[in-house]
Short mmCIF file of C-alpha atoms and ligand atoms in Angstrom, two decimals:
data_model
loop_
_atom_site.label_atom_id
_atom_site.label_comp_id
_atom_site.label_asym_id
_atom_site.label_seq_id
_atom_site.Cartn_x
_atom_site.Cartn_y
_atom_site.Cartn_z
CA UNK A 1 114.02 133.51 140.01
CA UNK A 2 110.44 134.36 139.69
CA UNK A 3 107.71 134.29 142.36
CA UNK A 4 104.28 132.81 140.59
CA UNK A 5 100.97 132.48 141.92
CA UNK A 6 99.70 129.48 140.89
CA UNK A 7 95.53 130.16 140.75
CA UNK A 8 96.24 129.86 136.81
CA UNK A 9 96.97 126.01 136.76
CA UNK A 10 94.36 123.29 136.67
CA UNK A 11 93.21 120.60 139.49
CA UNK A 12 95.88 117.80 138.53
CA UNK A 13 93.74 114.46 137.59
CA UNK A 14 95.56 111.28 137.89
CA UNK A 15 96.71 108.96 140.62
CA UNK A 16 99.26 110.46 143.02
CA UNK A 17 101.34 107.70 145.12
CA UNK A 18 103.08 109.15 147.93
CA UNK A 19 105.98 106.88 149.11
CA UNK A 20 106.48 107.83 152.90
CA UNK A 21 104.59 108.75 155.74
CA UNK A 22 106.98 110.81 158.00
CA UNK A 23 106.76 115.00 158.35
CA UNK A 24 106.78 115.47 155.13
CA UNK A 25 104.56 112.43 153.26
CA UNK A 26 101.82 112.25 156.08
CA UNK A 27 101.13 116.46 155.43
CA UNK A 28 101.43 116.20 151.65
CA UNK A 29 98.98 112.98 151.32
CA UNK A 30 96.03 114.56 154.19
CA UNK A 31 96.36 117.74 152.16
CA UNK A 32 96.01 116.86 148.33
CA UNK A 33 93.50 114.29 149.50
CA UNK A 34 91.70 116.97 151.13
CA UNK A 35 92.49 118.90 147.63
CA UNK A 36 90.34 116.27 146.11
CA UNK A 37 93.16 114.59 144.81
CA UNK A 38 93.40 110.66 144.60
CA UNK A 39 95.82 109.44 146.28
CA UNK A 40 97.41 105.98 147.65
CA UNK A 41 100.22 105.51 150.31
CA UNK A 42 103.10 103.65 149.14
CA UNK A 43 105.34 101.68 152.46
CA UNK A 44 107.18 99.23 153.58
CA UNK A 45 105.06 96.24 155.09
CA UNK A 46 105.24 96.62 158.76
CA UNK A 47 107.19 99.84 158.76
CA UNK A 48 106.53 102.49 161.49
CA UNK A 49 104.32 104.52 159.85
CA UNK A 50 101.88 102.02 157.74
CA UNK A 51 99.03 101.99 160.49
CA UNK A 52 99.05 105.50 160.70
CA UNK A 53 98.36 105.92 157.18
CA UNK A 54 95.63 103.56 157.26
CA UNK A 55 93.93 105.19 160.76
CA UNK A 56 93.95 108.64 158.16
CA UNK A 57 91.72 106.03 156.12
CA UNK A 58 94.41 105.76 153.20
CA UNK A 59 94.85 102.94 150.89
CA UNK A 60 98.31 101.34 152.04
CA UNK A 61 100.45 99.44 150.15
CA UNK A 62 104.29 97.99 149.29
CA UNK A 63 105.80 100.96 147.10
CA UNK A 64 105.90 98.73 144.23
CA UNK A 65 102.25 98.34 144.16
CA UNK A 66 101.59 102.32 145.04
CA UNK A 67 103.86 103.27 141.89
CA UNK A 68 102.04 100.78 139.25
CA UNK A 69 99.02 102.92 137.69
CA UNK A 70 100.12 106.15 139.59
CA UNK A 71 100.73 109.50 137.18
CA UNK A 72 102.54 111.06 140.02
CA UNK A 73 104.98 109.29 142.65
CA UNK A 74 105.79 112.00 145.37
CA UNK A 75 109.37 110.42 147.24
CA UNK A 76 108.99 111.64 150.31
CA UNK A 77 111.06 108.77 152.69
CA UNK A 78 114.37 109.76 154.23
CA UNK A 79 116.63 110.65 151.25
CA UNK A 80 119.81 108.14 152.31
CA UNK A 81 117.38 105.58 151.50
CA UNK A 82 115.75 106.60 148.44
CA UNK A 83 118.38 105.59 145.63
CA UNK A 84 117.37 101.63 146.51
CA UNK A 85 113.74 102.86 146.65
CA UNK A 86 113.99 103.67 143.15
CA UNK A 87 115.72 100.63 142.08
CA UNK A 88 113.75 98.25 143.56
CA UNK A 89 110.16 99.84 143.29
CA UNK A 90 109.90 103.07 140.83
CA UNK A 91 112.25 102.20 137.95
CA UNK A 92 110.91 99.02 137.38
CA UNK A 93 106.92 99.98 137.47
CA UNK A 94 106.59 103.99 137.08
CA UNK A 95 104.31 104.32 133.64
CA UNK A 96 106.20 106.40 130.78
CA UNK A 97 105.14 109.79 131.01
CA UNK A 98 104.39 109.99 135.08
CA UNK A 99 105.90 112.12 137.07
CA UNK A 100 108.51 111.44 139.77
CA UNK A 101 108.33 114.13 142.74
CA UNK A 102 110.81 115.10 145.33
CA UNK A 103 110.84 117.34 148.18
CA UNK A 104 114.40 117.54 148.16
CA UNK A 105 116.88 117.75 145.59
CA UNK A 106 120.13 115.86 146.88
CA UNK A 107 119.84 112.09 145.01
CA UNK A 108 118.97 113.52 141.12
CA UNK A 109 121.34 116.56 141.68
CA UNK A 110 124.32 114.31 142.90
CA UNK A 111 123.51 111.55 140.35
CA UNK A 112 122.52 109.27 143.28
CA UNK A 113 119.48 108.63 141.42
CA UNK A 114 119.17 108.68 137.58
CA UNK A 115 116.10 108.85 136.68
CA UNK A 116 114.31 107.37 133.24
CA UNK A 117 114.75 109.02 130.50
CA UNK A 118 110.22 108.84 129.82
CA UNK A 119 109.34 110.23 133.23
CA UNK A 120 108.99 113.78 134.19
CA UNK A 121 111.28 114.54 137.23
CA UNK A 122 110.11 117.58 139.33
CA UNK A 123 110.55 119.20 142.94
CA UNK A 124 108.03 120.74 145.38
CA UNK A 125 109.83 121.68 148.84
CA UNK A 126 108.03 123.64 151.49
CA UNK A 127 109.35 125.62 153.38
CA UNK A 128 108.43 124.29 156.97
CA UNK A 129 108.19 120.81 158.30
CA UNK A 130 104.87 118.54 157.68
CA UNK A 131 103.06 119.92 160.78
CA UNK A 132 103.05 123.36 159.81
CA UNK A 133 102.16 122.32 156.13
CA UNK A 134 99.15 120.11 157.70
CA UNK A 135 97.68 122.94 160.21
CA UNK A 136 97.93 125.81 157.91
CA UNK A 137 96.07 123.85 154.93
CA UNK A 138 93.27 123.21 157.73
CA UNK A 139 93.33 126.65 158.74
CA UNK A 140 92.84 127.48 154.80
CA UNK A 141 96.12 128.62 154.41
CA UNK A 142 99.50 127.24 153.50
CA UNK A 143 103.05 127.17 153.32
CA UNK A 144 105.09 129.12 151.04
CA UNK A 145 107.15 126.39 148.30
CA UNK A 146 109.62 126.08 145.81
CA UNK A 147 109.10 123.97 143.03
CA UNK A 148 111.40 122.53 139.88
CA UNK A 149 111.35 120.56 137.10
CA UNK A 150 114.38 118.81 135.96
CA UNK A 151 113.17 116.36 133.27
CA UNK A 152 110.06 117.06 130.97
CA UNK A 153 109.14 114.40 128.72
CA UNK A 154 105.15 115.09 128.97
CA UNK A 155 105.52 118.50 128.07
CA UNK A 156 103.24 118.67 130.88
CA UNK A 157 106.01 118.71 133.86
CA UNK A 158 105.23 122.52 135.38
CA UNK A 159 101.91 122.40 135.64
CA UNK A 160 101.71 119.25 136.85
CA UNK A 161 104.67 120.54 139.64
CA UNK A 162 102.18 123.14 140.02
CA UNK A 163 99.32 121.74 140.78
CA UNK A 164 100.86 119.45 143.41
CA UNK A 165 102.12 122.79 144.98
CA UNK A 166 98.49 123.57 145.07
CA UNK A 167 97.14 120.25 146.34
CA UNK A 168 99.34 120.47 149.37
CA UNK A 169 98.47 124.57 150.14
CA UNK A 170 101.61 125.62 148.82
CA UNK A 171 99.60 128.04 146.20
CA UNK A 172 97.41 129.88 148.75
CA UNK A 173 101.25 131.13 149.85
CA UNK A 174 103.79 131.56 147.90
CA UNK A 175 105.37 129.39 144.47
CA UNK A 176 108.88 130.42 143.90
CA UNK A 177 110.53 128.69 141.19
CA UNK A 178 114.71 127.27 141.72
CA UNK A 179 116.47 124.44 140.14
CA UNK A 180 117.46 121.41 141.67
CA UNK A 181 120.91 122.74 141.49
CA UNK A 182 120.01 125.40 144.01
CA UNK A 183 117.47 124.45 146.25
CA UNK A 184 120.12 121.13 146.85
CA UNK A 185 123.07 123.24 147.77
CA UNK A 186 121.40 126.10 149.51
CA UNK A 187 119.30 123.57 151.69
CA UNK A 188 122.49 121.50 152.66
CA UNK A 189 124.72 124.97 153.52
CA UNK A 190 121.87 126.46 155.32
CA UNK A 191 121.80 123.32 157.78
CA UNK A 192 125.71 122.80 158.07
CA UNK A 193 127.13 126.56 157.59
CA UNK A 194 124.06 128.54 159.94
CA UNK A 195 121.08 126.38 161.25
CA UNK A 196 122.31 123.20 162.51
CA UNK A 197 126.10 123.27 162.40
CA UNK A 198 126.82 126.65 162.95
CA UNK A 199 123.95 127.46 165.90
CA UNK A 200 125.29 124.19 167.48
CA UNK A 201 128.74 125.16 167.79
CA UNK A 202 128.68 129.08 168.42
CA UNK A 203 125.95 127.06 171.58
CA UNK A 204 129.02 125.07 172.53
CA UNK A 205 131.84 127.48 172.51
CA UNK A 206 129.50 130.05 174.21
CA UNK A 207 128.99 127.28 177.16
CA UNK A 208 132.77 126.24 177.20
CA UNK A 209 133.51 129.60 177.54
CA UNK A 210 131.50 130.76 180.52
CA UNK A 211 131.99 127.33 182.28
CA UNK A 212 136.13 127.70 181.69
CA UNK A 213 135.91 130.99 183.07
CA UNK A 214 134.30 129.74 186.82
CA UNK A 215 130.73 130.62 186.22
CA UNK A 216 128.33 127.87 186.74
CA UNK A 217 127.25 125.50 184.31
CA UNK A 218 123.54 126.44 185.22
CA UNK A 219 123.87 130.10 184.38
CA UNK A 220 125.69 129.36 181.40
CA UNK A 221 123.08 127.06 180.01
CA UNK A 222 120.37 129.92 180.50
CA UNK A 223 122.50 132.06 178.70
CA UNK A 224 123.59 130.44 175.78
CA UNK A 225 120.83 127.93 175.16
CA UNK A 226 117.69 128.72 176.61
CA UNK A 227 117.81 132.26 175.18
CA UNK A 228 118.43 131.55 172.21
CA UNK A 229 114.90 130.83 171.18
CA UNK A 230 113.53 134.38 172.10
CA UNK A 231 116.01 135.67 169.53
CA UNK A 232 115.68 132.79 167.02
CA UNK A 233 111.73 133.48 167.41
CA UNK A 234 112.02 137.42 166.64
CA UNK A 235 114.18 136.71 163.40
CA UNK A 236 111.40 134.40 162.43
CA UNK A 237 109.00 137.03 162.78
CA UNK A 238 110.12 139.85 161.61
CA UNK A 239 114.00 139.07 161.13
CA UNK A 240 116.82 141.54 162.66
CA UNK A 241 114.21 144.67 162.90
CA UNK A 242 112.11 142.79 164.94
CA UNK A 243 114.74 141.49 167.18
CA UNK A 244 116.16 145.06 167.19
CA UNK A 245 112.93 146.48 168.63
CA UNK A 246 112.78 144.44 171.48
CA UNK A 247 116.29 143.93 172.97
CA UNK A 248 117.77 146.36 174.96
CA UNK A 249 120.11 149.61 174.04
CA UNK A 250 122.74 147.61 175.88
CA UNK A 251 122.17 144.43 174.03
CA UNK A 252 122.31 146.63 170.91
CA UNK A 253 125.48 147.85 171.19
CA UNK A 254 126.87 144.88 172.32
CA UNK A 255 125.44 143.35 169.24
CA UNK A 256 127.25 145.92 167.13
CA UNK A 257 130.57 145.66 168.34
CA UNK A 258 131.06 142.11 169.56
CA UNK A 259 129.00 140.23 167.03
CA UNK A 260 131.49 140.84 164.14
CA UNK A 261 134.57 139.96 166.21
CA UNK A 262 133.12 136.71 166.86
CA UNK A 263 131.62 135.83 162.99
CA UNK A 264 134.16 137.84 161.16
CA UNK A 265 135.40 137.93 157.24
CA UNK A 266 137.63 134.65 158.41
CA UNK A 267 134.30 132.90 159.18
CA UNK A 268 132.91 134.08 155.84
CA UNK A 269 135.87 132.50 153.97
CA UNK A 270 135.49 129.22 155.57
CA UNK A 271 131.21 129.23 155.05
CA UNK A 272 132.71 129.79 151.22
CA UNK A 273 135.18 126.55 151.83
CA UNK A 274 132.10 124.24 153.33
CA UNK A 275 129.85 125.51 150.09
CA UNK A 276 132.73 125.06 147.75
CA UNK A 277 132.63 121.53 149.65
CA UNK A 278 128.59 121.28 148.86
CA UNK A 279 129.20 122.67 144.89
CA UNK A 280 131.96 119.97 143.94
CA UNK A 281 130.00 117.44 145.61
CA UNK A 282 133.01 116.59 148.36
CA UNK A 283 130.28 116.95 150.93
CA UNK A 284 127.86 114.25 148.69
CA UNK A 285 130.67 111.67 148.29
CA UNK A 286 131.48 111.61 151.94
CA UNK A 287 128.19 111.70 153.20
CA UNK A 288 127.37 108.97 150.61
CA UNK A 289 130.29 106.98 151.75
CA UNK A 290 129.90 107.35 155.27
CA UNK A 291 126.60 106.12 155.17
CA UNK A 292 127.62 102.88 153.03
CA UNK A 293 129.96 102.45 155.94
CA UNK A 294 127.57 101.91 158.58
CA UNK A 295 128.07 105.55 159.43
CA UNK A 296 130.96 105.57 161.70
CA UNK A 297 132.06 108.70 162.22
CA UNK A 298 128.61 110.15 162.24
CA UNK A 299 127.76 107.52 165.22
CA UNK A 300 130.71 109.10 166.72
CA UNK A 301 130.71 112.96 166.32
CA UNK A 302 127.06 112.18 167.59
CA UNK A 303 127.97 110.68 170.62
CA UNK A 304 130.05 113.30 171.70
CA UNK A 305 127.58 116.15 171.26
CA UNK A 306 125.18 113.58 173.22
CA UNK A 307 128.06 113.65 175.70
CA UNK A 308 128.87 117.29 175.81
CA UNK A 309 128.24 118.65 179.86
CA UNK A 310 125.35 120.96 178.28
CA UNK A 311 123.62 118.14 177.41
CA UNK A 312 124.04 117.16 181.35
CA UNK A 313 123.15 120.51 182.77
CA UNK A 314 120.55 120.88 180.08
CA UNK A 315 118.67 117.71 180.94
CA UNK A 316 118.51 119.11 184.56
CA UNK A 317 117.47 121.69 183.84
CA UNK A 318 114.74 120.92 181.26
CA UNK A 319 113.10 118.64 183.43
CA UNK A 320 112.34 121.42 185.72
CA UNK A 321 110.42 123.76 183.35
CA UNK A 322 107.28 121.78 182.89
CA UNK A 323 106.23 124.28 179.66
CA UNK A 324 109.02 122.90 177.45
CA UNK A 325 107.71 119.63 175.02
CA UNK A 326 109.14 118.09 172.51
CA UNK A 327 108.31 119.22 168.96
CA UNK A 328 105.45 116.87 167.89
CA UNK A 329 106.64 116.90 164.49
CA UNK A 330 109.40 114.41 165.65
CA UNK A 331 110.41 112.06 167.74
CA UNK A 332 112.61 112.80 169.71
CA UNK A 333 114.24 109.81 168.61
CA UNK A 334 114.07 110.55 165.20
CA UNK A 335 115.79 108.92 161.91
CA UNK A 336 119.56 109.84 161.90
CA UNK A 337 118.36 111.12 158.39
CA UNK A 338 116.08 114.18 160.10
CA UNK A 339 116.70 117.00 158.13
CA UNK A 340 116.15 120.25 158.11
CA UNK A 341 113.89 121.36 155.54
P1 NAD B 401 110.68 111.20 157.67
O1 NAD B 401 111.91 110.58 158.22
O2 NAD B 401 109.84 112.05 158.57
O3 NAD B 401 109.70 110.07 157.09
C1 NAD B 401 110.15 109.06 156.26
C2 NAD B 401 109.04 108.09 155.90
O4 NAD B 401 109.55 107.14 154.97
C3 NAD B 401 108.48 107.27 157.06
O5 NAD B 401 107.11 107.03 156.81
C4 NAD B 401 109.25 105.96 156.94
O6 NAD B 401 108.57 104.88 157.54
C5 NAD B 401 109.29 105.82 155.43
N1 NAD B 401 110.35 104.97 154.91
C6 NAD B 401 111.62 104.83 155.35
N2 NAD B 401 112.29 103.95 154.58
C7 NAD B 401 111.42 103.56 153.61
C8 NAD B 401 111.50 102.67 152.51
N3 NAD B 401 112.64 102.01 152.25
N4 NAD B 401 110.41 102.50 151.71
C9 NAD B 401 109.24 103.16 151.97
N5 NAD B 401 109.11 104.00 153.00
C10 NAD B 401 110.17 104.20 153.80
O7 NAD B 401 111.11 112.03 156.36
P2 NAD B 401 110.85 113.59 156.02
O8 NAD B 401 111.58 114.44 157.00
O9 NAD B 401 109.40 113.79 155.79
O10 NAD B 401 111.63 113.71 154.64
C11 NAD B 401 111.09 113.24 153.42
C12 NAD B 401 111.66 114.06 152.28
O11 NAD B 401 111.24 115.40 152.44
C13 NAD B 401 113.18 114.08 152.24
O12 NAD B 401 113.59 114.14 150.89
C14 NAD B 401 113.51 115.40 152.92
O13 NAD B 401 114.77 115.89 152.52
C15 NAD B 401 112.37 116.26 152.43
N6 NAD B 401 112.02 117.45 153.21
C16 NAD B 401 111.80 117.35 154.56
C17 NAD B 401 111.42 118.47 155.26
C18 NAD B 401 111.11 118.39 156.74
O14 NAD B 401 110.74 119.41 157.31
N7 NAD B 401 111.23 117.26 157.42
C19 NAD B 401 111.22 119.70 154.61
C20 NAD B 401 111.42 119.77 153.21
C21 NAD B 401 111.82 118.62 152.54
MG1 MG B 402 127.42 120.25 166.14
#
């Protein structure tokens, strides 16, 4: 996959609707606008997020409207939810030869959605959530992206994928082009296999271990938690060197010879089980199900990790170290859909 800077592609002309106004839509649509790009906000009446729009001095109206006349319709709501989005409001009204945009590949890769055959179908994900993609366009900067283009009927599709990269900042960073293919399952096996499932649960059995053992559930938390964000913030900025540099000889070695006993080549074969799991599309089907279900087992493995004693200990604790906020990205009660992207 090639890495391309994008200053070759020209200022993208027509209408863009953007359909959402969470992390993701409220950053894009302030930042192509601010691009000099025209652009109208596409919601639900009376949704959460319709005022907002219009106190950023947008132009807000029912998706159906927003997608009539637009060249470009940029799907940015939660991605459970956009499969009857496109029924209802972008099959029926998207002009042959416009573009349809997503930030995420999982509906067109899994067949959720299936797009018309006269519309271009393209991808622009960056790689941070909406906040970060907002401040660093203001601070004339932006966020490294990965774009795709699955259908091309205008013959036009990659430079118009390009030049929304641009509008949003993503070209002052980084372009790197993927596939939907790839950018779906290496976005969903990042957050199950190492990000959100994986740093959740080596948390837990950390705890459960300490705690089992007699030590207090206080200490523990300190330990296994709390910590966890020095490290997790070296690896962000300068990955394993970085962290290298500033732990200690003894954490080092530790590192080296307990780390592998606990991730080990059995882990490794069952990260390749969960992708195999994300390739087939096991994990789409379920996930697809579940949520046609009223999401019942999510509701439940939820509660329990709502119910776990760190959670206890951890809300003591918290509450005690006035520095810590909530990320302003989002709520802390957030769609079930939150992702990370
Ligand atoms: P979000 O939950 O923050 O916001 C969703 C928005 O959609 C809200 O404005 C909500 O009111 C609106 N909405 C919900 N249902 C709707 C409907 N039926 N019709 C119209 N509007 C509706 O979502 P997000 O996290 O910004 O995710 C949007 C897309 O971006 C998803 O495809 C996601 O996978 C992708 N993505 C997110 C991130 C991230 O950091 N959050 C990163 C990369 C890609
Ligand atoms: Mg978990």
């Amino acid at each position: 996959m090639s890495s391309t800077p994008s200053s070759d592609t020209q200022p993208y002309a027509g209408r863009i609707a953007v359909l959402g106004y969470g992390s993701q839509g409220r950053a894009h649509a302030l930042n192509l606008r601010d691009s000099g790009l025209d652009v109208v906000v596409g919601l639900r009446p009376g949704g959460p997020t319709w005022k907002k729009a219009e106190a950023d001095g947008f132009a807000v109206v029912e998706p159906a409207h927003a997608v009539k006349g637009a060249d470009l319709v940029a799907v940015l709501t939660p991605d459970m939810v956009q499969p009857a989005l496109y029924k209802d409001a972008i099959e029926p009204n998207i002009k042959p030869g416009a573009a349809l945009l997503f930030a995420h590949g999982f509906n067109i890769h899994f067949g959720q959605i299936k797009p018309r055959e006269d519309i271009d179908v393209i991808l622009v994900a960056p790689k941070g959530p909406g906040a970060l993609v907002r401040t660093e366009y203001e601070r004339g900067r932006g966020v490294p992206s990965i774009w795709a283009v699955h259908q091309d009927v205008s013959g036009e599709a990659e430079a118009k994928t390009k030049a929304y990269a641009d509008g949003i900042g993503g070209g002052r960073a980084m372009l790197i082009k993927t596939d939907f293919k790839e950018e779906t399952e290496t976005d969903l096996f990042g957050e199950q296999a190492v990000l959100c499932g994986g740093a959740s649960e080596l948390v837990i059995k950390g705890f459960e271990t300490l705690v089992e053992a007699g030590y207090q559930p206080e200490i523990a938390y300190y330990e296994v938690m709390h910590e966890l964000k020095l490290i997790v913030d070296l690896f962000y900025e300068g990955g394993i060197t970085r962290m290298l540099e500033f732990i200690s000889e003894t954490a080092q070695y530790g590192d080296y010879v307990s780390g592998p006993r606990i991730v080990d080549a059995d882990t490794k074969a069952r990260m390749k089980a969960v992708l195999t799991d994300i390739q087939d599309g096991t994990f789409a089907r379920n996930w697809t199900a579940e949520y046609k279900a009223g999401l019942p087992n999510y509701k439940k493995f939820k509660q329990a990790d709502l119910d776990h004693p760190i959670e206890k200990v951890g809300a003591k604790l918290r509450a005690r170290m006035p520095w810590l906020q909530t990320s302003n990205d989002k709520p802390a009660a957030a769609t079930p859909l939150k992702k990370v992207g």
